[in-house]
Coordinates of C-alpha atoms and ligand atoms in Angstrom, one line a residue:
M19 CA -45.2 -46.8 -34.0
A20 CA -48.8 -45.4 -34.4
R21 CA -49.8 -44.2 -38.3
R22 CA -50.2 -40.9 -38.4
V23 CA -51.0 -38.5 -41.2
L24 CA -49.7 -35.0 -41.9
R25 CA -51.0 -32.7 -44.6
G26 CA -49.0 -30.1 -46.3
I27 CA -48.3 -28.3 -49.7
V28 CA -46.6 -30.0 -52.7
V29 CA -44.1 -28.1 -54.0
S30 CA -41.9 -31.0 -55.8
E31 CA -43.8 -33.7 -57.0
G32 CA -43.0 -37.3 -56.9
L33 CA -43.1 -40.3 -54.0
A34 CA -40.6 -41.6 -51.4
A35 CA -40.2 -43.8 -48.7
G36 CA -37.7 -43.9 -46.3
S37 CA -36.5 -43.1 -42.8
A38 CA -36.4 -39.7 -41.2
F39 CA -33.4 -37.6 -41.4
V40 CA -34.3 -34.8 -38.9
V41 CA -32.3 -31.7 -39.7
G42 CA -31.7 -28.7 -37.6
T43 CA -32.1 -28.5 -33.4
P44 CA -35.6 -29.0 -32.9
E45 CA -36.8 -26.9 -30.3
I46 CA -35.3 -28.7 -27.1
R47 CA -37.7 -28.4 -23.8
A48 CA -34.7 -27.4 -20.9
E49 CA -35.9 -29.8 -17.9
E50 CA -36.3 -27.6 -15.1
R51 CA -35.2 -30.7 -12.4
R52 CA -34.0 -30.5 -9.1
L53 CA -31.4 -33.4 -8.5
L54 CA -30.8 -35.9 -6.2
P55 CA -27.9 -35.8 -4.4
A56 CA -26.3 -38.7 -5.8
E57 CA -27.1 -37.0 -9.3
V58 CA -25.1 -34.0 -8.9
E59 CA -21.7 -35.5 -10.1
P60 CA -23.2 -37.2 -13.1
E61 CA -24.9 -34.1 -14.0
L62 CA -21.8 -32.1 -13.8
A63 CA -19.9 -34.7 -16.1
R64 CA -22.9 -34.5 -18.3
F65 CA -22.4 -30.5 -18.5
E66 CA -18.9 -30.6 -18.9
R67 CA -19.1 -33.2 -21.6
A68 CA -21.8 -31.3 -23.6
L69 CA -19.3 -28.0 -23.2
K70 CA -16.3 -30.0 -25.0
R71 CA -18.2 -31.0 -27.9
V72 CA -19.9 -27.5 -28.6
R73 CA -16.0 -26.3 -28.5
E74 CA -14.9 -29.1 -30.8
D75 CA -17.8 -27.8 -33.3
V76 CA -16.7 -24.4 -33.0
R77 CA -13.4 -25.4 -33.6
A78 CA -14.2 -27.6 -36.5
I79 CA -16.3 -24.4 -38.1
E80 CA -13.4 -22.5 -38.0
T81 CA -11.0 -25.0 -39.5
E82 CA -13.2 -25.7 -42.3
S83 CA -13.8 -21.6 -43.1
R84 CA -9.9 -21.0 -42.5
D85 CA -9.5 -20.3 -46.4
S86 CA -12.6 -17.7 -46.3
L87 CA -12.6 -16.6 -42.7
G88 CA -13.0 -12.9 -43.3
E89 CA -16.5 -11.9 -41.9
K90 CA -16.8 -15.2 -40.0
A91 CA -13.7 -14.6 -37.5
G92 CA -15.2 -12.2 -35.5
I93 CA -18.7 -14.1 -35.1
I94 CA -16.2 -17.4 -34.2
A95 CA -14.1 -15.4 -32.2
T96 CA -16.9 -14.3 -29.9
Y97 CA -18.2 -17.7 -29.6
Q98 CA -14.8 -19.0 -28.3
A99 CA -14.9 -16.4 -25.7
F100 CA -18.2 -17.1 -24.3
L101 CA -17.4 -20.7 -24.4
A102 CA -14.1 -19.7 -22.1
D103 CA -16.0 -17.2 -20.1
D104 CA -15.5 -19.2 -17.0
T105 CA -16.1 -16.4 -14.5
H106 CA -19.0 -14.8 -15.7
L107 CA -21.0 -17.8 -17.8
L108 CA -20.0 -21.0 -17.0
D109 CA -18.9 -20.9 -13.6
P110 CA -22.3 -19.9 -12.4
I111 CA -24.0 -22.9 -14.1
R112 CA -21.2 -25.2 -12.7
H113 CA -22.3 -23.4 -9.4
A114 CA -26.3 -23.8 -10.0
I115 CA -25.9 -27.8 -10.7
G116 CA -23.3 -28.6 -8.0
K117 CA -24.6 -26.5 -5.0
D118 CA -28.5 -25.8 -6.3
R119 CA -28.6 -29.0 -7.4
W120 CA -30.6 -28.0 -10.7
S121 CA -30.2 -30.0 -13.8
A122 CA -28.3 -28.8 -16.1
E123 CA -30.3 -27.6 -18.9
A124 CA -32.2 -25.6 -16.0
A125 CA -29.0 -24.2 -14.8
L126 CA -28.0 -23.6 -18.4
V127 CA -31.4 -22.0 -19.3
R128 CA -31.2 -19.5 -16.0
R129 CA -27.9 -18.2 -16.5
F130 CA -28.4 -18.0 -20.2
R131 CA -31.3 -15.8 -19.4
E132 CA -29.3 -13.5 -17.0
V133 CA -26.5 -13.0 -19.3
V134 CA -28.8 -11.7 -22.1
T135 CA -30.5 -9.5 -20.0
E136 CA -27.4 -7.7 -19.0
L137 CA -25.9 -7.4 -22.7
A138 CA -29.0 -6.1 -24.2
R139 CA -28.8 -3.3 -21.5
L140 CA -25.0 -2.4 -22.2
P141 CA -24.2 -0.3 -25.2
E142 CA -23.3 -1.4 -28.9
P143 CA -21.9 -3.5 -29.8
L144 CA -22.9 -5.8 -26.9
P145 CA -26.5 -6.2 -27.7
S146 CA -25.8 -7.7 -31.2
R147 CA -24.0 -10.2 -29.4
V148 CA -27.0 -11.6 -28.2
P149 CA -28.4 -14.2 -31.3
D150 CA -24.6 -15.6 -30.9
L151 CA -25.1 -16.2 -27.1
R152 CA -29.0 -18.1 -28.1
D153 CA -26.8 -20.0 -30.8
I154 CA -24.4 -21.1 -28.1
E155 CA -27.1 -21.9 -25.8
R156 CA -28.8 -24.1 -28.4
R157 CA -26.1 -25.9 -29.3
L158 CA -25.6 -26.6 -25.6
L159 CA -28.9 -27.7 -25.2
G160 CA -28.4 -29.6 -28.4
R161 CA -25.3 -31.3 -27.0
L162 CA -27.0 -32.3 -23.6
A163 CA -30.0 -33.7 -25.6
G164 CA -27.8 -35.7 -28.0
V165 CA -28.7 -33.8 -31.0
E166 CA -26.5 -31.9 -33.3
A167 CA -27.3 -28.9 -35.3
I168 CA -27.0 -29.9 -39.0
T169 CA -26.3 -27.3 -41.6
R170 CA -24.9 -29.1 -44.6
L171 CA -27.5 -31.4 -46.1
D172 CA -24.6 -32.9 -48.2
R173 CA -23.4 -34.9 -45.0
A174 CA -26.5 -36.5 -44.9
P175 CA -26.6 -40.0 -45.3
R176 CA -27.9 -41.8 -47.9
G177 CA -31.5 -42.8 -48.7
V178 CA -33.2 -40.4 -46.0
I179 CA -36.1 -38.2 -46.1
I180 CA -35.0 -34.8 -44.7
C181 CA -37.5 -33.5 -42.3
A182 CA -36.8 -30.0 -41.1
D183 CA -38.9 -26.9 -39.3
D184 CA -37.6 -25.0 -42.8
L185 CA -34.6 -24.9 -45.1
S186 CA -32.6 -22.0 -45.6
P187 CA -31.5 -21.5 -48.7
T188 CA -28.0 -21.9 -47.9
Q189 CA -29.0 -25.5 -47.0
T190 CA -31.0 -26.3 -49.6
A191 CA -28.0 -25.6 -51.9
T192 CA -26.0 -28.4 -50.5
L193 CA -29.2 -30.9 -50.9
D194 CA -27.8 -33.8 -52.9
P195 CA -30.3 -35.9 -54.9
A196 CA -27.9 -38.9 -54.5
R197 CA -28.4 -38.7 -51.3
V198 CA -31.8 -37.5 -50.3
L199 CA -35.1 -39.2 -51.2
A200 CA -37.5 -36.4 -50.3
V201 CA -37.9 -33.1 -48.1
I202 CA -40.4 -32.5 -46.0
T203 CA -40.5 -29.1 -43.8
D204 CA -43.2 -27.6 -41.6
R205 CA -43.0 -24.1 -43.1
G206 CA -42.3 -22.8 -46.5
G207 CA -44.4 -22.3 -49.3
A208 CA -45.1 -23.3 -52.9
T209 CA -42.8 -20.6 -54.4
S210 CA -40.0 -20.5 -51.6
H211 CA -36.6 -20.7 -53.5
A212 CA -35.7 -24.0 -51.1
A213 CA -39.5 -25.3 -53.1
I214 CA -37.9 -24.2 -56.5
M215 CA -34.7 -25.7 -55.4
T216 CA -36.1 -28.9 -55.0
R217 CA -38.0 -29.0 -58.0
H218 CA -35.2 -28.2 -59.8
L219 CA -33.5 -31.0 -58.5
G220 CA -36.1 -33.4 -58.8
I221 CA -36.4 -34.4 -55.2
P222 CA -40.3 -34.9 -54.2
A223 CA -40.9 -32.3 -51.4
V224 CA -43.6 -31.6 -49.3
V225 CA -43.9 -28.0 -47.1
G226 CA -46.0 -26.6 -45.0
L227 CA -46.7 -29.5 -42.4
G228 CA -47.1 -27.4 -39.1
T229 CA -46.5 -30.4 -36.8
L230 CA -43.9 -32.4 -38.7
I231 CA -40.9 -31.9 -36.1
E232 CA -43.2 -32.6 -33.3
S233 CA -44.6 -35.7 -34.3
V234 CA -41.6 -37.3 -36.0
R235 CA -38.2 -39.1 -34.0
P236 CA -35.1 -39.4 -36.0
G237 CA -35.5 -42.8 -37.9
D238 CA -39.3 -42.9 -38.2
F239 CA -40.2 -45.1 -41.2
L240 CA -41.9 -41.9 -43.6
M241 CA -44.0 -42.3 -47.0
V242 CA -44.3 -39.2 -48.7
D243 CA -47.0 -38.8 -51.3
A244 CA -45.9 -35.7 -52.8
L245 CA -48.5 -35.7 -55.1
A246 CA -51.5 -35.5 -52.7
G247 CA -49.6 -33.7 -50.1
E248 CA -49.4 -36.1 -47.2
V249 CA -46.9 -37.5 -45.1
I250 CA -47.9 -41.0 -43.5
V251 CA -45.4 -41.8 -40.4
G252 CA -45.4 -45.4 -39.5
P253 CA -47.5 -46.6 -42.6
D254 CA -48.5 -50.6 -42.6
R255 CA -47.4 -52.9 -44.9
D256 CA -50.2 -53.1 -47.1
E257 CA -50.4 -49.5 -47.6
L258 CA -46.2 -49.7 -48.3
E259 CA -46.6 -52.0 -51.0
G260 CA -49.5 -50.1 -52.9
F261 CA -47.5 -46.7 -52.5
L262 CA -43.8 -48.6 -54.1
E263 CA -46.0 -49.9 -56.9
R264 CA -47.4 -46.5 -57.7
A265 CA -44.1 -45.3 -57.3
R266 CA -42.8 -47.4 -59.9
R267 CA -45.7 -47.0 -62.4
I268 CA -45.3 -43.0 -62.5
Q269 CA -41.4 -43.5 -62.8
E270 CA -42.0 -45.9 -66.0
S271 CA -44.7 -43.5 -67.6
T272 CA -42.1 -40.5 -66.9
R273 CA -39.3 -42.1 -68.7
S274 CA -41.7 -42.6 -71.7
V275 CA -42.4 -39.0 -73.1
E276 CA -40.0 -37.3 -74.5
L277 CA -39.2 -34.0 -76.0
G278 CA -38.1 -33.9 -79.7
R279 CA -36.5 -30.5 -80.4
G280 CA -37.5 -28.3 -77.8
R281 CA -41.2 -27.4 -79.8
V282 CA -44.3 -29.2 -78.8
R283 CA -47.4 -28.6 -80.8
T284 CA -51.2 -28.4 -79.2
R285 CA -53.7 -30.9 -80.4
D286 CA -55.0 -27.8 -82.2
G287 CA -51.4 -27.2 -83.9
E288 CA -50.1 -24.0 -81.9
E289 CA -46.4 -24.1 -81.2
V290 CA -45.2 -23.7 -77.5
A291 CA -41.5 -23.9 -77.2
I292 CA -40.1 -25.4 -74.0
L293 CA -37.1 -24.3 -72.2
A294 CA -35.2 -24.8 -68.7
N295 CA -34.8 -23.4 -66.1
I296 CA -31.6 -23.4 -64.1
D297 CA -31.4 -22.7 -60.3
S298 CA -28.0 -24.0 -59.4
G299 CA -24.2 -23.6 -60.1
E300 CA -24.1 -26.9 -61.6
G301 CA -24.5 -25.9 -65.6
A302 CA -26.3 -27.5 -68.2
G303 CA -26.2 -31.4 -67.6
G304 CA -28.0 -33.1 -70.1
L305 CA -30.2 -30.1 -71.4
R306 CA -29.1 -30.3 -74.8
E307 CA -30.0 -33.8 -75.1
L308 CA -33.4 -33.6 -73.0
G309 CA -34.2 -31.4 -76.1
V310 CA -34.9 -28.1 -74.6
A311 CA -35.0 -24.8 -77.2
G312 CA -32.6 -23.0 -74.3
I313 CA -32.3 -22.1 -71.1
G314 CA -35.2 -19.6 -70.1
L315 CA -34.1 -18.6 -67.0
F316 CA -30.8 -19.1 -65.2
R317 CA -31.5 -17.9 -61.9
T318 CA -27.6 -16.5 -61.3
E319 CA -27.6 -15.7 -57.5
F320 CA -27.7 -19.4 -57.0
L321 CA -24.1 -19.0 -57.8
Y322 CA -23.4 -17.1 -54.6
I323 CA -26.0 -19.0 -52.3
G324 CA -24.1 -21.8 -50.2
K325 CA -20.4 -20.4 -51.3
R326 CA -18.1 -19.8 -48.8
V327 CA -16.5 -16.9 -50.9
A328 CA -18.7 -14.5 -53.3
P329 CA -17.6 -15.6 -56.6
D330 CA -15.7 -13.1 -58.1
E331 CA -15.6 -11.8 -62.1
E332 CA -13.0 -14.9 -63.1
V333 CA -15.4 -17.5 -61.7
Q334 CA -18.7 -16.3 -62.7
T335 CA -17.2 -15.4 -66.4
R336 CA -16.2 -19.1 -66.5
H337 CA -19.4 -20.4 -65.1
Y338 CA -21.6 -18.3 -67.7
A339 CA -18.9 -19.4 -70.5
A340 CA -19.3 -23.2 -70.0
L341 CA -23.0 -22.7 -69.8
L342 CA -23.1 -20.9 -73.2
E343 CA -20.6 -23.5 -74.9
A344 CA -22.6 -26.5 -73.4
M345 CA -25.5 -25.2 -75.3
G346 CA -24.2 -24.3 -78.3
R347 CA -26.4 -22.5 -80.3
R348 CA -29.3 -22.2 -78.0
P349 CA -29.8 -19.3 -76.0
V350 CA -29.1 -18.7 -72.5
T351 CA -31.0 -16.6 -70.3
F352 CA -29.1 -15.0 -67.8
R353 CA -31.0 -13.3 -64.9
T354 CA -28.9 -10.8 -63.2
M355 CA -28.7 -11.4 -59.6
D356 CA -32.0 -11.2 -57.7
F357 CA -31.5 -10.9 -54.2
G358 CA -33.5 -10.0 -51.4
A359 CA -37.1 -11.2 -49.8
D360 CA -36.2 -14.9 -49.3
K361 CA -33.1 -15.0 -51.4
W362 CA -31.3 -12.9 -48.9
H363 CA -27.4 -12.8 -48.9
H364 CA -25.6 -10.9 -46.7
R365 CA -22.7 -10.8 -48.8
I366 CA -24.0 -8.1 -50.8
G367 CA -24.3 -6.4 -47.8
A368 CA -27.7 -4.7 -47.6
G369 CA -29.3 -4.7 -43.7
E370 CA -32.4 -6.5 -42.1
E371 CA -35.6 -4.8 -43.4
P372 CA -39.0 -4.7 -42.0
N373 CA -40.6 -5.8 -45.2
P374 CA -38.3 -7.3 -47.4
A375 CA -40.4 -8.5 -50.3
L376 CA -40.8 -4.5 -50.7
G377 CA -38.0 -3.7 -49.9
L378 CA -34.3 -3.2 -51.4
R379 CA -34.5 -6.2 -53.1
S380 CA -33.6 -7.3 -56.9
I381 CA -32.5 -4.7 -59.3
R382 CA -32.9 -2.2 -56.8
L383 CA -30.0 -3.8 -54.8
S384 CA -28.1 -4.2 -57.8
F385 CA -28.7 -0.4 -58.4
A386 CA -27.3 0.1 -54.5
H387 CA -24.3 -1.5 -55.1
E388 CA -23.6 -1.0 -58.5
D389 CA -20.1 -2.4 -58.3
V390 CA -21.1 -5.7 -57.9
F391 CA -23.9 -5.4 -60.6
R392 CA -21.4 -4.3 -62.9
A393 CA -18.8 -7.0 -62.1
Q394 CA -21.9 -9.5 -62.9
I395 CA -22.6 -7.7 -66.2
R396 CA -18.7 -7.8 -67.3
A397 CA -18.8 -11.2 -66.6
M398 CA -21.6 -12.1 -68.7
L399 CA -20.3 -9.8 -71.7
R400 CA -16.9 -11.7 -71.5
A401 CA -18.5 -14.7 -71.9
S402 CA -20.6 -13.7 -74.4
V403 CA -18.7 -14.8 -77.6
K404 CA -19.1 -18.5 -76.4
G405 CA -22.5 -18.6 -77.5
R406 CA -26.0 -17.0 -77.6
P407 CA -26.6 -15.2 -74.2
R408 CA -29.9 -13.0 -73.2
I409 CA -29.3 -11.0 -70.1
L410 CA -32.9 -10.5 -67.9
F411 CA -33.2 -7.9 -65.3
P412 CA -35.7 -9.1 -62.5
M413 CA -38.2 -6.9 -60.7
I414 CA -38.1 -4.1 -63.6
T415 CA -41.0 -1.9 -62.7
D416 CA -41.5 0.7 -65.8
L417 CA -39.2 1.6 -68.6
A418 CA -37.4 4.3 -66.5
E419 CA -36.3 1.7 -64.8
F420 CA -35.4 -1.0 -67.4
R421 CA -33.2 2.0 -69.4
R422 CA -31.2 2.5 -66.3
A423 CA -30.1 -1.2 -66.0
R424 CA -29.3 -1.3 -70.1
A425 CA -27.3 2.0 -69.4
I426 CA -25.3 0.0 -67.1
V427 CA -24.7 -3.0 -69.6
Q428 CA -24.0 -0.1 -72.0
A429 CA -21.2 1.5 -70.1
V430 CA -19.7 -1.8 -69.0
A431 CA -19.5 -2.6 -73.2
A432 CA -17.7 1.0 -73.4
E433 CA -15.1 -0.2 -70.7
L434 CA -14.6 -3.6 -72.1
R435 CA -14.4 -2.0 -75.8
A436 CA -11.6 0.4 -74.2
E437 CA -10.0 -2.7 -72.8
G438 CA -9.7 -4.1 -76.0
V439 CA -11.4 -7.4 -74.6
P440 CA -14.0 -9.2 -77.0
F441 CA -17.9 -9.7 -76.8
A442 CA -20.7 -10.7 -78.4
R443 CA -22.2 -7.3 -80.6
S444 CA -25.7 -7.8 -79.7
I445 CA -27.1 -9.5 -76.7
P446 CA -30.5 -9.2 -76.2
L447 CA -31.7 -7.3 -73.0
G448 CA -34.9 -8.3 -71.6
A449 CA -37.2 -7.4 -68.8
M450 CA -39.0 -9.6 -66.0
I451 CA -42.7 -9.4 -65.6
E452 CA -43.1 -9.8 -62.4
M453 CA -45.0 -6.7 -61.1
P454 CA -48.4 -5.4 -61.5
A455 CA -47.0 -2.2 -62.6
A456 CA -44.5 -3.7 -65.1
A457 CA -47.2 -5.8 -66.9
L458 CA -49.9 -2.5 -67.0
C459 CA -46.5 -1.0 -68.5
S460 CA -45.3 -3.5 -70.6
R461 CA -46.2 -1.7 -73.9
A462 CA -43.9 1.2 -72.9
I463 CA -40.8 -1.3 -71.7
L464 CA -41.1 -3.2 -75.2
E465 CA -40.3 0.0 -76.9
E466 CA -37.0 -0.7 -75.7
A467 CA -36.8 -4.4 -74.4
D468 CA -35.7 -7.0 -76.8
F469 CA -37.8 -9.6 -75.0
L470 CA -40.3 -10.3 -71.6
S471 CA -40.4 -12.8 -68.9
L472 CA -43.0 -13.4 -67.0
G473 CA -41.9 -14.2 -63.2
T474 CA -45.7 -15.3 -62.2
N475 CA -44.5 -16.7 -58.9
D476 CA -43.5 -12.6 -58.0
L477 CA -46.9 -11.5 -60.0
T478 CA -48.8 -13.7 -58.1
Q479 CA -47.6 -12.3 -54.8
Y480 CA -47.6 -8.9 -55.6
T481 CA -50.9 -8.7 -57.4
L482 CA -52.7 -10.6 -54.6
A483 CA -50.3 -9.0 -51.9
V484 CA -49.7 -12.7 -50.1
D485 CA -46.4 -13.9 -49.3
R486 CA -45.2 -16.4 -51.5
A487 CA -43.5 -18.2 -48.7
N488 CA -46.1 -17.9 -45.9
P489 CA -48.1 -21.1 -45.4
L490 CA -50.4 -19.4 -43.3
V491 CA -51.8 -17.7 -46.7
S492 CA -51.1 -20.1 -49.3
E493 CA -54.5 -20.7 -49.8
S494 CA -55.1 -17.1 -51.0
Y495 CA -52.4 -17.6 -53.2
Q496 CA -54.0 -18.1 -56.6
P497 CA -51.8 -17.9 -59.8
W498 CA -55.5 -18.8 -61.7
H499 CA -57.0 -15.5 -60.1
P500 CA -58.9 -13.5 -62.9
A501 CA -56.5 -10.6 -61.7
V502 CA -53.0 -12.4 -62.4
L503 CA -54.5 -13.5 -65.9
H504 CA -55.7 -10.3 -66.6
L505 CA -51.9 -9.0 -66.1
V506 CA -50.5 -12.3 -67.6
R507 CA -52.4 -11.6 -70.9
T508 CA -51.7 -7.8 -71.0
A509 CA -48.2 -8.4 -70.9
A510 CA -48.8 -11.4 -73.7
Q511 CA -50.7 -9.0 -75.9
A512 CA -48.4 -6.2 -76.1
A513 CA -45.8 -8.3 -77.1
R514 CA -47.2 -9.9 -79.6
R515 CA -47.9 -6.4 -80.9
A516 CA -44.5 -5.5 -81.2
D517 CA -43.6 -8.8 -82.4
K518 CA -41.2 -9.5 -79.4
E519 CA -40.8 -12.9 -77.6
I520 CA -42.5 -13.2 -73.9
S521 CA -41.8 -16.6 -71.8
A522 CA -43.1 -17.4 -68.8
C523 CA -40.6 -18.6 -66.2
G524 CA -42.3 -18.9 -62.8
E525 CA -43.4 -22.0 -61.1
M526 CA -46.7 -22.0 -63.3
A527 CA -45.0 -22.3 -66.7
G528 CA -44.0 -25.9 -65.2
S529 CA -47.3 -26.9 -63.8
E530 CA -49.3 -29.4 -65.5
R531 CA -52.7 -27.6 -64.2
L532 CA -51.7 -23.9 -64.6
I533 CA -50.1 -24.5 -68.4
P534 CA -53.6 -23.9 -70.1
L535 CA -54.2 -20.5 -68.4
L536 CA -51.0 -19.5 -69.7
V537 CA -51.4 -20.9 -73.3
G538 CA -54.5 -19.3 -73.2
A539 CA -53.3 -15.7 -71.9
G540 CA -51.0 -15.8 -75.0
V541 CA -47.5 -17.2 -74.1
R542 CA -45.9 -19.6 -76.6
H543 CA -42.7 -20.0 -74.3
L544 CA -42.5 -21.9 -71.1
S545 CA -39.7 -22.2 -69.3
M546 CA -39.3 -24.8 -66.0
A547 CA -37.4 -26.7 -64.0
P548 CA -35.8 -29.9 -66.0
S549 CA -37.8 -32.4 -63.9
R550 CA -41.3 -30.8 -65.1
I551 CA -40.7 -31.0 -68.6
S552 CA -42.1 -34.4 -69.2
G553 CA -45.7 -33.5 -67.6
A554 CA -45.9 -30.3 -69.6
V555 CA -44.9 -31.8 -72.7
A556 CA -47.8 -34.7 -71.9
I557 CA -50.3 -31.7 -71.1
L558 CA -49.3 -29.5 -74.0
R559 CA -50.1 -32.1 -76.5
R560 CA -53.7 -32.6 -75.0
L561 CA -54.2 -29.2 -75.0
S562 CA -56.5 -26.7 -77.8
A563 CA -55.0 -23.9 -77.4
K564 CA -58.4 -22.0 -78.8
D565 CA -60.1 -23.7 -75.8
C566 CA -57.6 -22.6 -73.5
T567 CA -58.4 -18.9 -74.5
R568 CA -62.1 -18.9 -74.1
L569 CA -61.4 -20.3 -70.9
V570 CA -58.9 -17.5 -69.9
Q571 CA -61.2 -14.9 -71.8
A572 CA -63.7 -16.2 -69.4
M573 CA -62.3 -16.2 -66.5
I574 CA -61.2 -12.9 -66.6
R575 CA -64.6 -11.7 -67.6
D576 CA -66.0 -13.7 -64.6
G577 CA -63.6 -11.0 -62.4
D578 CA -64.4 -12.8 -59.2
G579 CA -61.7 -15.5 -57.8
E580 CA -64.7 -18.2 -56.5
R581 CA -66.7 -17.9 -60.2
A582 CA -63.1 -18.3 -61.7
R583 CA -62.2 -21.3 -60.2
R584 CA -65.4 -23.2 -60.4
R585 CA -64.8 -22.5 -64.2
F586 CA -61.2 -23.4 -64.0
D587 CA -61.9 -26.9 -62.1
D588 CA -64.9 -27.9 -64.8
F589 CA -62.3 -27.0 -67.3
L590 CA -60.0 -29.6 -65.6
S591 CA -62.7 -32.2 -65.1
S592 CA -63.2 -32.0 -68.9
L593 CA -59.8 -32.8 -69.8
A594 CA -59.1 -35.5 -67.0
A595 CA -62.3 -36.9 -69.1
Ligands
PEP24 C1 -40.6 -15.3 -60.7 O1 -40.9 -14.6 -59.6 O2 -41.7 -15.9 -61.2 C2 -39.4 -15.8 -60.9 C3 -39.3 -16.5 -61.9 O3 -38.6 -15.2 -60.2 P1 -37.9 -15.9 -58.7 O4 -38.8 -16.9 -58.5 O5 -36.5 -16.1 -59.1 O6 -38.4 -14.7 -58.0
MG25 MG1 -39.4 -13.5 -59.2

């Protein structure tokens, strides 16, 4: 195997070496080939075998989903109808193989193309079945090529490196760190939710590789350097030995850092609280032992993703209560569901949008589906007696929007009171600052909000108009940009004046490189994926908050990305010296 190096964006740091497990059906090139007479019978048999396997696959999906068939039932019925349609779909393919002597792939692609064209011309709902038909075509081509479409990652064998074009949030939700050494993809950006999830699970990940799927075959041996952003296919022996030694050293130094009581002091004595982000439904685990000051962000939408049945009020109440109990007196910040953009979830029921990041996402979606939102708030209030919850609203623009969300909480509280259901008297309500509008209006928001939380992922995306999940523009995704720092500092100053807490919970808060900027902008609460805590603690202990403040002031004064970047690089070099 010839050695090759692919370069991408690091989204979750670490080193791993192992064999490639290619996920999904790679684009299969249909062999447009004419058969020799002797090949016709075997080719027909090959087609029938592939058809049988795909029918079995669909049956397996049906059996697995039996308890929650609901919306899936219609889709499965469509698949089964297509797969049983001898006259219209399958016989013409058999004919093209048997009589016209086309290879199975060529016969299949041609017939599917014709049927898609016919369907598209018919009245609704038939044209909307086209994606189902395409999926069947892909499955058949996959089976002909001996490749299976794999959707659940918890079925991956142990000790593999997941290679994919991209991972959906649902797939990422089934990642099992006990099985998976690393995740590498062709697409995706540093703050996509797949990235956040791998970071949360502590699985090294590199995205945006671009040519991975065309360069890697299942079983290829890979070295993933998710520090430098490199994937080496077919490394040589010496290289591998050096790499494994490096991995061992990093693991040891990470273990030796420990946190204490959730507060760290900078070199010049400023106290910074360390909180944890929880991005999945699995609960608090060992967070208390790790010593965090609390949960700064629980992305509750991950309770929905990957589940066959949307969690109802009861399920949510149990989950929230368990988390609160596990954290004892330490606060748990429940962010209300933040669906939309790359965290799309069909169960909430919104339609496809041309521009989802600017569309009906997040709190807007909650307002549009108030029943789902209310059920979530009811669950949070009912669980509130178990600990110290805080409720955080995502994507708030201004005070009016915050008030609207708060009014719903108050209405739900009144409802529970009338029902005689107990809940905590005072639950702090906060607003995420993740849009420039909110940062600029933070003083007014703080008139009524109890705390603020900076979502630097979206704040960067919306300030610089750069899609956080698009590798084509990842160069322009610059959380250190003076414009972003200006907004962060504006909100931090407003919070300080109002004597209220502001924390940062975007990926910046767990980035060893970017933490100096948050400290310099006046943020003293950082919430991050547990896997990032040891690195963050180590860097905070080496920082002077005063130097960071001067740095951020100067970068904002620079007012230019390039100038500010150079200044920032110099600062980082002096820190490393
Ligand atoms: C953010 O935008 O920084 C944030 C924390 O929210 P999410 O990444 O879930 O959009
Ligand atoms: Mg956000």
